[in-house]
XYZ file of N, CA, C and O in Angstrom:
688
model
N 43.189 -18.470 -23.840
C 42.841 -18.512 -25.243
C 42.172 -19.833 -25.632
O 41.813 -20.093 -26.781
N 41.999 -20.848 -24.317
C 41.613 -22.202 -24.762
C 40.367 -21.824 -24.960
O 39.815 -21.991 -26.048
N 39.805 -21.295 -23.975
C 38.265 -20.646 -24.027
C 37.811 -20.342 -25.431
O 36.943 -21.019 -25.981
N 38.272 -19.550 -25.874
C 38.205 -18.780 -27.133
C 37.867 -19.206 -28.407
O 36.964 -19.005 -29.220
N 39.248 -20.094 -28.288
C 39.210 -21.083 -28.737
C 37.933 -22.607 -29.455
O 37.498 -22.943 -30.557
N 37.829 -22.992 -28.293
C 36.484 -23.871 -27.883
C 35.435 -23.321 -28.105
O 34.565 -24.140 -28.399
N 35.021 -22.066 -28.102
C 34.206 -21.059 -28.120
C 33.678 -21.090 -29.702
O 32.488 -21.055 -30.017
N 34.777 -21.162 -30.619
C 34.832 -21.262 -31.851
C 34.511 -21.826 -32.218
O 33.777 -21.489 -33.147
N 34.614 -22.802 -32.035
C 34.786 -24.567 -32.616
C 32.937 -25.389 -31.819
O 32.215 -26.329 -32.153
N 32.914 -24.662 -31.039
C 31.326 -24.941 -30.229
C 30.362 -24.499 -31.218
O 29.427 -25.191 -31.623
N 30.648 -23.224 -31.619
C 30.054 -22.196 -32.601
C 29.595 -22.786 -33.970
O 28.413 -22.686 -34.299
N 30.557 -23.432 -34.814
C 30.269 -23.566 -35.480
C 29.672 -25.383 -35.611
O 28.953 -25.764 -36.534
N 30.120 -26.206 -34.584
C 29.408 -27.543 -34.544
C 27.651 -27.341 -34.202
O 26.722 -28.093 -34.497
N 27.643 -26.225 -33.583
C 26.356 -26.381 -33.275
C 25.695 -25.755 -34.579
O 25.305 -26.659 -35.318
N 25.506 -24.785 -34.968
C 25.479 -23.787 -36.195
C 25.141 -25.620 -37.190
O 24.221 -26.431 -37.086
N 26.450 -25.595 -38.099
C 26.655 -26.778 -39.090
C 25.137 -28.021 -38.617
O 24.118 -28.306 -39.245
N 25.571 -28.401 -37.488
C 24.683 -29.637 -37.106
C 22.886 -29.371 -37.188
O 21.991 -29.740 -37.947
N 22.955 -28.709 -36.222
C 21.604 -27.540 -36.178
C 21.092 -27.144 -37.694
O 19.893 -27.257 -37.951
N 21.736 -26.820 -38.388
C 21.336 -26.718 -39.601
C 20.825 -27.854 -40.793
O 19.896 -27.934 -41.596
N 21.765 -28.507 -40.483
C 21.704 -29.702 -41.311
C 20.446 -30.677 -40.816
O 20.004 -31.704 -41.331
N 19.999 -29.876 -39.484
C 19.015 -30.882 -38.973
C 17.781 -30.760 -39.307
O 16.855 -31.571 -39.302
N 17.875 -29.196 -39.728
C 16.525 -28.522 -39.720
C 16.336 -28.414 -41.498
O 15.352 -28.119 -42.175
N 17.440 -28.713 -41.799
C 17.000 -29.249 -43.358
C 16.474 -30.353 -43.676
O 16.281 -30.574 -44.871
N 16.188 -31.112 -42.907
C 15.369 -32.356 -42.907
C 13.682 -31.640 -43.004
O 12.761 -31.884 -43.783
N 13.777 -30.809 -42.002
C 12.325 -30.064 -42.345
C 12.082 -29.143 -43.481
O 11.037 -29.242 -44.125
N 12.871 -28.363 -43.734
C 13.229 -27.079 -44.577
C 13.253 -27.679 -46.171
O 12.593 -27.301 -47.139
N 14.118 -28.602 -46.083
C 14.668 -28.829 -47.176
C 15.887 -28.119 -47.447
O 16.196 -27.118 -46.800
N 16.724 -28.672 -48.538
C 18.064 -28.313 -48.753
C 18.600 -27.454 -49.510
O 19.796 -27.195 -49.643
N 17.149 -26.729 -50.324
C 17.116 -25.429 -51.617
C 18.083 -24.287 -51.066
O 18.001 -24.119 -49.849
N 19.024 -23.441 -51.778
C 19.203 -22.657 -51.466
C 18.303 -21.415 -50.275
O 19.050 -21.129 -49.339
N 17.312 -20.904 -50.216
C 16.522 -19.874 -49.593
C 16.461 -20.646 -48.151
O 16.637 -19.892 -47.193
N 16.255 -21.937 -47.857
C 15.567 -22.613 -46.717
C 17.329 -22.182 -45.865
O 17.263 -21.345 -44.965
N 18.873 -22.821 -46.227
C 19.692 -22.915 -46.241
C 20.206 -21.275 -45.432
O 20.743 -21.049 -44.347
N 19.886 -20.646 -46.205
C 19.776 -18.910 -46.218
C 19.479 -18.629 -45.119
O 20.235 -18.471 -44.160
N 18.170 -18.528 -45.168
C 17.130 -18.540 -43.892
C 17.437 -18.967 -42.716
O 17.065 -18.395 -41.692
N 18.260 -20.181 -42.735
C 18.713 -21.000 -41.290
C 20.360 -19.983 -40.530
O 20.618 -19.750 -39.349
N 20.973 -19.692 -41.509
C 22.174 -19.553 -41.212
C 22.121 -17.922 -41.288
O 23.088 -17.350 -40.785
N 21.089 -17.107 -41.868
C 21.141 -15.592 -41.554
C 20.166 -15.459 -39.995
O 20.375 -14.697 -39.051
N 19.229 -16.345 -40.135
C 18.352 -16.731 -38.709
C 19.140 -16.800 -37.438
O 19.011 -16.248 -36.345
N 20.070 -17.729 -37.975
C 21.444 -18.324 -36.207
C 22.292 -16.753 -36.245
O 22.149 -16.201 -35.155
N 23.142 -15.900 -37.243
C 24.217 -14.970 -37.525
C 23.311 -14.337 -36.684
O 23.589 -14.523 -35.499
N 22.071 -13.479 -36.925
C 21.428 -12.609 -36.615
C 20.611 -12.826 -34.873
O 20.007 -11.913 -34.310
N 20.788 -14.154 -34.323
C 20.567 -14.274 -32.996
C 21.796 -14.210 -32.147
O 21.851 -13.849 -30.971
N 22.922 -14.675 -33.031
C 24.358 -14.403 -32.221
C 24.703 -13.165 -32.379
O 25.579 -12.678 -31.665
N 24.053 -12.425 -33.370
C 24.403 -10.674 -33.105
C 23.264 -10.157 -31.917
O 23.551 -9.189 -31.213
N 22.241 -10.716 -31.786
C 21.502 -10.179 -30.513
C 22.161 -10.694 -29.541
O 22.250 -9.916 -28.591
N 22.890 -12.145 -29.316
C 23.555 -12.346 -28.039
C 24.449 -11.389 -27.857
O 24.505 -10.696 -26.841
N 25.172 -11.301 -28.795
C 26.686 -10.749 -28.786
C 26.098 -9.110 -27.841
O 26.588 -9.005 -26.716
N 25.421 -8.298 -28.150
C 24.809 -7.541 -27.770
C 24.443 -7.085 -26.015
O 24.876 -6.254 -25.216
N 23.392 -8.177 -26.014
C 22.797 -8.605 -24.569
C 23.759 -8.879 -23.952
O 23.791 -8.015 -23.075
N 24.969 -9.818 -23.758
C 25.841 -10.290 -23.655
C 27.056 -9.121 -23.218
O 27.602 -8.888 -22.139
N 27.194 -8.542 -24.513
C 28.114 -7.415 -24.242
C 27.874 -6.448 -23.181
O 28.709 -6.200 -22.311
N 26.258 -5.681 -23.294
C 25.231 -4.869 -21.397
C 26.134 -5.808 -20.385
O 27.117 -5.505 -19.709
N 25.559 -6.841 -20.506
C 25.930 -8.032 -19.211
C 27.299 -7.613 -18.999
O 27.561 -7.215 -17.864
N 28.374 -7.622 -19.997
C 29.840 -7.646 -19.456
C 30.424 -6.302 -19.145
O 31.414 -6.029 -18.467
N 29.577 -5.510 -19.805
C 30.051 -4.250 -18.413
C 29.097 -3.552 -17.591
O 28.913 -2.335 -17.550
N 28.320 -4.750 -16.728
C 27.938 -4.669 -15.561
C 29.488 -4.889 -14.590
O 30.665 -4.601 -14.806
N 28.882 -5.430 -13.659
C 30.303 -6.047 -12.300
C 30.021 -6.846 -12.418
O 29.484 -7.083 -11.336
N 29.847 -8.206 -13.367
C 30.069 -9.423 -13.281
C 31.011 -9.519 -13.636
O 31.522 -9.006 -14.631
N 31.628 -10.532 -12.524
C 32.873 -11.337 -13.087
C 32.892 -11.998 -14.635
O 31.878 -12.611 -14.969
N 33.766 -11.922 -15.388
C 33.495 -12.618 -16.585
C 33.439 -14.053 -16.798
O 32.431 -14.530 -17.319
N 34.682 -15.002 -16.357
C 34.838 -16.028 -15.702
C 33.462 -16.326 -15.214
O 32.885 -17.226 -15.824
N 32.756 -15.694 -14.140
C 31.385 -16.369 -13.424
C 30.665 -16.768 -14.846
O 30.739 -17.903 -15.317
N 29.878 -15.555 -15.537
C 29.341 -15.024 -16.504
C 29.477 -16.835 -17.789
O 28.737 -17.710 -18.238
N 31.170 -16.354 -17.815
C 30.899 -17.580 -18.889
C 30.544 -18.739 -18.234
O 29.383 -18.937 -18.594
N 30.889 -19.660 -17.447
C 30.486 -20.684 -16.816
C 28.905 -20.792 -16.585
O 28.403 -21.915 -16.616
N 27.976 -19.496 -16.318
C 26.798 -19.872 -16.193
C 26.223 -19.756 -17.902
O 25.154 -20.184 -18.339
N 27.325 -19.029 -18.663
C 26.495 -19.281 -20.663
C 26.518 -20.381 -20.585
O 25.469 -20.925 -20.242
N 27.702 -21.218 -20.862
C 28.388 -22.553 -20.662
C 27.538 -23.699 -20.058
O 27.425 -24.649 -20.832
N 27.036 -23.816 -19.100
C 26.298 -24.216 -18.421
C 24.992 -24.521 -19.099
O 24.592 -25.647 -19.397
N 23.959 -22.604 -19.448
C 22.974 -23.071 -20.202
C 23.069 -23.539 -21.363
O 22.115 -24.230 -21.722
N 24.018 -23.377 -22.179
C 24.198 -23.842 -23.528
C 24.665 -25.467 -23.587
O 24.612 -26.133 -24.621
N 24.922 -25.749 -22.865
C 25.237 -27.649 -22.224
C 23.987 -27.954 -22.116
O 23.686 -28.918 -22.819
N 22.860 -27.368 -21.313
C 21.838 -27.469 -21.344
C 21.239 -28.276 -22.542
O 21.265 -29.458 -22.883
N 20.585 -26.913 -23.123
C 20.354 -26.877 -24.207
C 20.663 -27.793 -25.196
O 19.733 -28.432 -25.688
N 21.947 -28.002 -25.631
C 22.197 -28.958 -26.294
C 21.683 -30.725 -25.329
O 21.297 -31.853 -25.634
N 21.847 -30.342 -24.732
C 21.383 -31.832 -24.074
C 20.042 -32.147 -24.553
O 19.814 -33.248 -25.055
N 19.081 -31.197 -24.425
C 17.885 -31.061 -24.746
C 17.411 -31.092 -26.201
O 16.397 -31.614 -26.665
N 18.537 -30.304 -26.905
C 18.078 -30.146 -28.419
C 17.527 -31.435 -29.001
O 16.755 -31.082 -29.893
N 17.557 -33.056 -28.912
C 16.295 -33.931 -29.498
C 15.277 -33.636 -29.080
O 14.422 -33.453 -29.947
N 14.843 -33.446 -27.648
C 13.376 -32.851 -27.637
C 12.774 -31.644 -28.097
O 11.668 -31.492 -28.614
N 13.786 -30.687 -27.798
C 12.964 -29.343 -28.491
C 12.886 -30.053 -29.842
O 11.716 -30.310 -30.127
N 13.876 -30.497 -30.870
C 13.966 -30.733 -32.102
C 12.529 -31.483 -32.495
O 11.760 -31.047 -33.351
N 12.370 -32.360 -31.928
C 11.180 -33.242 -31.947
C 9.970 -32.141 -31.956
O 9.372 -32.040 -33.027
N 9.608 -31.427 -31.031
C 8.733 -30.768 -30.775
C 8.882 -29.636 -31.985
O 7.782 -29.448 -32.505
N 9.596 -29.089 -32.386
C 9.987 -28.159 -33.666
C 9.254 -29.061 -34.947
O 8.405 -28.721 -35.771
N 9.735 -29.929 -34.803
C 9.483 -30.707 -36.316
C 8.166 -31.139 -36.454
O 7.594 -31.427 -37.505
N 7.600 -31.173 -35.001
C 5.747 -31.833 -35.397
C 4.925 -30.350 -35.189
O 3.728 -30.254 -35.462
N 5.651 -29.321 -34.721
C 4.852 -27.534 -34.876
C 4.742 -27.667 -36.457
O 3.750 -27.700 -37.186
N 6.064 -27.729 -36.728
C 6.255 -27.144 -38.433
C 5.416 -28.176 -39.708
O 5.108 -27.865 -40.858
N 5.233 -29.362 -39.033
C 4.486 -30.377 -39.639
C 2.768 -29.992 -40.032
O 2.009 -29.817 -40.986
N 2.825 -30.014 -38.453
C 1.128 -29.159 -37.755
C 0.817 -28.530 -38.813
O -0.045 -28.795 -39.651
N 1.909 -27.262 -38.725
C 1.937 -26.021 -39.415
C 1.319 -25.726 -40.730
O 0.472 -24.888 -41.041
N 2.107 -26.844 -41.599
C 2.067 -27.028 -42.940
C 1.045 -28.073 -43.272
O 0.763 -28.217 -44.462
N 0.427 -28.853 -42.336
C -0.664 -29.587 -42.656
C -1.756 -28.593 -42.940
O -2.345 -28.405 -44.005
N -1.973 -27.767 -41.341
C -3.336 -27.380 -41.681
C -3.043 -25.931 -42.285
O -4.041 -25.211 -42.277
N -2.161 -25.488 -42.682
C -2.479 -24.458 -43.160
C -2.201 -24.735 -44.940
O -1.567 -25.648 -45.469
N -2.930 -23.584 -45.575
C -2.628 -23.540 -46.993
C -1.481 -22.494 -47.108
O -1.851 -21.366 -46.782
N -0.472 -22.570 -47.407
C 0.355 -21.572 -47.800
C 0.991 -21.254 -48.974
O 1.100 -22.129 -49.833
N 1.485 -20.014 -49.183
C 2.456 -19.410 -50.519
C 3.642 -19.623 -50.074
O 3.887 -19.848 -48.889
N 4.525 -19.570 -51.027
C 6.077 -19.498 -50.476
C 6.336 -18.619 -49.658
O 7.100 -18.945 -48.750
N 5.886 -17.422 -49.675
C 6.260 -16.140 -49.101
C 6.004 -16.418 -47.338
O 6.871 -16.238 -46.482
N 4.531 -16.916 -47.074
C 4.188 -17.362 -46.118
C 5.102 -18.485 -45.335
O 5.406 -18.508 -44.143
N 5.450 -19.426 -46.403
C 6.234 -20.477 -45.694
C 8.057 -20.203 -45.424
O 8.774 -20.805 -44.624
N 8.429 -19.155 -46.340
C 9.780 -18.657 -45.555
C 9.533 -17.738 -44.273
O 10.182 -17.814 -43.230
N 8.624 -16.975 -44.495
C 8.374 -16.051 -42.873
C 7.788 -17.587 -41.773
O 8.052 -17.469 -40.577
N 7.281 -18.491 -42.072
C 7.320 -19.636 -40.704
C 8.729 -20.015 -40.810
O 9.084 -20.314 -39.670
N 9.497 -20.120 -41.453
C 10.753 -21.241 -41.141
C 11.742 -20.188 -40.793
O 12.920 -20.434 -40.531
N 11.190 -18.957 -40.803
C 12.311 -18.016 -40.244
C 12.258 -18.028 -38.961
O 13.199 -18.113 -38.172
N 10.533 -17.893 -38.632
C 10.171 -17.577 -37.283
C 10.308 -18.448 -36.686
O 10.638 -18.102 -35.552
N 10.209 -20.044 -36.840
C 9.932 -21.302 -36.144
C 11.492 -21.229 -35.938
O 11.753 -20.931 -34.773
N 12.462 -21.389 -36.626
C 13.874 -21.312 -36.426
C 14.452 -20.116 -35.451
O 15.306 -20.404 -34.612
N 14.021 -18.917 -35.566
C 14.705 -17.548 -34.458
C 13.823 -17.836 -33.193
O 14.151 -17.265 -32.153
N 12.336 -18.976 -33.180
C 12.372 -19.057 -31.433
C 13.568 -20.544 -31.466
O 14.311 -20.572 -30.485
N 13.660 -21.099 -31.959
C 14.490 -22.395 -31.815
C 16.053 -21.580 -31.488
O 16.388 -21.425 -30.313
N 16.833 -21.152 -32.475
C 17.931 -20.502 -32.139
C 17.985 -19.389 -30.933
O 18.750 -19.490 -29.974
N 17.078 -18.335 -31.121
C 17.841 -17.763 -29.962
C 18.723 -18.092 -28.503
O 19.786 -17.828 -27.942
N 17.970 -18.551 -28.406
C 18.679 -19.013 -26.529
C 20.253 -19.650 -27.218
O 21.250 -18.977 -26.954
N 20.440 -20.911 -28.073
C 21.463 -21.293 -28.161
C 22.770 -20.097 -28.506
O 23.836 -19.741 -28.004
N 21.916 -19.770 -29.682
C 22.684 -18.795 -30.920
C 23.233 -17.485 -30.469
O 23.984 -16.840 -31.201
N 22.746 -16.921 -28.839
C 22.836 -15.917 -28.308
C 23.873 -15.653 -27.592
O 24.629 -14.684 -27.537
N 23.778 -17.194 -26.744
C 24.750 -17.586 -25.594
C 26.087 -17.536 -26.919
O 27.088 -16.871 -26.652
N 26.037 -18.031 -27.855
C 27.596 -18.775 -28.378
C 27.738 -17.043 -29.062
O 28.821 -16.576 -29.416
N 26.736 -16.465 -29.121
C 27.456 -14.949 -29.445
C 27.850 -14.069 -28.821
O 28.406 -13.045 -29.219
N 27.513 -14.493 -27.442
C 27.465 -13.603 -26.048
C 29.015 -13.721 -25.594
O 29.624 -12.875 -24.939
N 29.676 -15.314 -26.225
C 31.242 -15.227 -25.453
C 31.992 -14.231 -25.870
O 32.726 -13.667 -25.059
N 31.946 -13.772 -27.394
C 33.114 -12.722 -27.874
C 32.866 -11.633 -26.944
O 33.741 -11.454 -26.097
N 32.050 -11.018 -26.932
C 32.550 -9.638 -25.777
C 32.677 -9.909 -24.708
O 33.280 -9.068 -24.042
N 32.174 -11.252 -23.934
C 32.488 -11.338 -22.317
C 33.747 -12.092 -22.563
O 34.479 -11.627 -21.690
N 34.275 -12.756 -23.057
C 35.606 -13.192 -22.950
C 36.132 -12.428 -23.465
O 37.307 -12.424 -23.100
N 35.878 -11.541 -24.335
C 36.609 -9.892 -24.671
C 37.274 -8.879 -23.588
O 38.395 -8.369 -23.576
N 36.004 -8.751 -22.534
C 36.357 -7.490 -21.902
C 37.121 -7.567 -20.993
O 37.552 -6.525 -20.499
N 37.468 -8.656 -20.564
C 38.875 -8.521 -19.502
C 40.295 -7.824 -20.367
O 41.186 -7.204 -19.788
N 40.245 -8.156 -22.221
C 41.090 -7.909 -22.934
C 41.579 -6.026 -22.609
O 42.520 -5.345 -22.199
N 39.690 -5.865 -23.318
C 40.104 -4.278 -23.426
C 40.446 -3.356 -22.211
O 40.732 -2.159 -22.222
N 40.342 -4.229 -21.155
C 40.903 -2.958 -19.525
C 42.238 -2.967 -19.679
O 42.889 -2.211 -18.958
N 42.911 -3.795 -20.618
C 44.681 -3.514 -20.662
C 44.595 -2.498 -22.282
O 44.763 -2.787 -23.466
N 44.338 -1.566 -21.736
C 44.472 -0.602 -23.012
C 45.816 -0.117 -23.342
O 45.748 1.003 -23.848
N 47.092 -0.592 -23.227
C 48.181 -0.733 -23.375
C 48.899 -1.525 -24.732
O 49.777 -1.253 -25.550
N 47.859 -2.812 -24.418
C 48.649 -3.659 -25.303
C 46.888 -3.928 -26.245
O 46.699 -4.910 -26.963
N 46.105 -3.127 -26.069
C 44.984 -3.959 -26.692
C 44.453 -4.310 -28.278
O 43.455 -4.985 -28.530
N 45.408 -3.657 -29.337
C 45.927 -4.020 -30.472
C 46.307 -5.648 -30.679
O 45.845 -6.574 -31.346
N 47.278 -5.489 -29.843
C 47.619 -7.406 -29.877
C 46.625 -8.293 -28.975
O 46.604 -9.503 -29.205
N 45.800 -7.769 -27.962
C 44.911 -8.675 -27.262
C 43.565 -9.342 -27.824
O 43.075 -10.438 -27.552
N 43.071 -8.219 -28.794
C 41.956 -8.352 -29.750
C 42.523 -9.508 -31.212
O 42.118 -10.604 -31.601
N 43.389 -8.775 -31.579
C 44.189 -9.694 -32.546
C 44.185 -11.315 -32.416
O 43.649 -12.155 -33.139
N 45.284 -11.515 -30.771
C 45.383 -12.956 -30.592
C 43.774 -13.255 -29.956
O 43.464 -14.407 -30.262
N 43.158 -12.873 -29.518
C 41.431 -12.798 -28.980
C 40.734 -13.074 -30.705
O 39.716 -13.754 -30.577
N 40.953 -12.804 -31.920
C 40.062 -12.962 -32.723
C 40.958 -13.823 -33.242
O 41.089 -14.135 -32.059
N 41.806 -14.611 -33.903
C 42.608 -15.239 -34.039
C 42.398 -16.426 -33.321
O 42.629 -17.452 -33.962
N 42.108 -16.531 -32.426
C 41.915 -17.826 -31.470
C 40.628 -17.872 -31.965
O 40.173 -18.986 -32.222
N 39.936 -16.880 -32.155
C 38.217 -17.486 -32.241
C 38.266 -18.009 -33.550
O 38.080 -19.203 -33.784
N 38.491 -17.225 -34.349
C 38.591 -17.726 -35.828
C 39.337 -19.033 -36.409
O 39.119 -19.488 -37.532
N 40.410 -19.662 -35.314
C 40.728 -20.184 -35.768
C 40.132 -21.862 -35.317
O 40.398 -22.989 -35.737
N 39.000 -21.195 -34.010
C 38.027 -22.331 -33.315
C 37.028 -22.634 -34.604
O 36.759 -23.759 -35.027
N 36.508 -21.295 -35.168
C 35.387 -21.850 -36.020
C 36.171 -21.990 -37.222
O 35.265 -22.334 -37.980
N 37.123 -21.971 -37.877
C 37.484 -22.750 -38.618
C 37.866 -24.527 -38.483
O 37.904 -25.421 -39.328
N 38.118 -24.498 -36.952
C 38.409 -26.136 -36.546
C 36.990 -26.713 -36.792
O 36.790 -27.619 -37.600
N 35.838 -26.025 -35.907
C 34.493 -26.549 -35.667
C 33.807 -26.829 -37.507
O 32.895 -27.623 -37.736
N 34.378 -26.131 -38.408
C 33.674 -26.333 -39.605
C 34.289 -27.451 -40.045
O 33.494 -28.211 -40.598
N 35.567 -27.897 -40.006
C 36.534 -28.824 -40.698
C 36.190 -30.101 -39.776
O 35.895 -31.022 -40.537
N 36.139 -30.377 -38.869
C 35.786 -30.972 -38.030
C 34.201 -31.399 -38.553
O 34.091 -32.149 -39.523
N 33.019 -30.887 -37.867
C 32.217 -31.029 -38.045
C 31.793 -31.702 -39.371
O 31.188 -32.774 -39.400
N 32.267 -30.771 -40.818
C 31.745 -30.701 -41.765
C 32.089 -31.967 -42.631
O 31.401 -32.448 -43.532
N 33.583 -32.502 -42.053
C 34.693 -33.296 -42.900
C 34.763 -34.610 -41.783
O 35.093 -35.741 -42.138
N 34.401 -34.258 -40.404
C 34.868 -35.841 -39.965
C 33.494 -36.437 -39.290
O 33.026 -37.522 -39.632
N 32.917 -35.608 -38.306
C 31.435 -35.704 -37.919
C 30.422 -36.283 -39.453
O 30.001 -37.379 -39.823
N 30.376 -35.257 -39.853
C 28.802 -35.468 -40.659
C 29.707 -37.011 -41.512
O 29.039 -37.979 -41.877
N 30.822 -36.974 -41.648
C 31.508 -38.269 -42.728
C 30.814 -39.588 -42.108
O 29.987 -40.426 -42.469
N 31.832 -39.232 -40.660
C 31.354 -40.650 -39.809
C 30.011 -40.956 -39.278
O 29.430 -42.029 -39.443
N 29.609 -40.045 -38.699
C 28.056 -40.221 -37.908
C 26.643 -39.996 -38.979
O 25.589 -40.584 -38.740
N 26.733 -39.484 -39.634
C 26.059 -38.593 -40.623
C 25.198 -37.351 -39.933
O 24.597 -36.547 -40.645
């Protein structure tokens, strides 16, 4: 359940941070805000998805998470450069082009769902692969899902309180 756990709390530091970063570009208006956080929900429902095919193949789950885990370490390692490179596209973007609002929420949707996916996919991809070892005990799987969502929920409630209350306080 540590997994699960961590899983949670990964979820939402990256989510919170990631966001707050890309409001530097976006800005902080309600719609930009919107846009970022229905953008990340809606790539962790395509992970969760992709993710879920993957876990009832014959992969081990255990393997499975260690190689998400892995790319998503990645990734974050990387996220100042992609970030960098995001922020002078969207710059580019808005220099040379003339745009309407309408125009400029469909770029900050799109510039954001290629930025999120890969991250946003993997951290949606753990609930069903750390799921499905649950549901082969169809015995007890009432209480396995329970303490299984319970642990997650209670990761991304750490990762928001955390993040939101001691991170962004201290580091900004």
């Amino acid at each position: 359940m540590a997994f699960i756990f961590m899983a949670g709390a990964i979820t939402m530091f990256c989510q919170i941070s990631w966001v707050r970063q890309f409001t530097t570009i976006f800005g902080v208006h309600a719609i930009s805000v919107i846009t970022l956080i229905v953008v990340f929900g809606a790539c962790m429902a395509a992970g969760s998805y992709l993710f879920g095919k993957l876990a009832d193949k014959k992969y081990h789950p255990w393997l499975l998470v260690a190689l998400m885990q892995t790319l998503l370490t990645a990734y974050i390692l990387l996220h100042p450069f992609f970030f960098s490179k995001i922020f002078d596209f969207y710059l580019f973007l808005n220099g040379r082009l003339s745009l309407g609002p309408y125009s400029v929420m469909f770029i900050r949707a799109t510039v954001s769902c290629f930025y999120f996916f890969i991250p946003a996919s993997i951290l949606g991809g753990f609930i069903p692969v750390l799921g499905k070892p649950l549901v082969l005990r169809m015995n007890s799987v009432g209480r396995q899902i329970g303490l299984f969502s319970g642990s997650y929920l209670t990761g991304l409630g750490t990762g928001i309180f955390f993040t939101g209350f001691i991170l962004i306080h201290s580091i900004g």
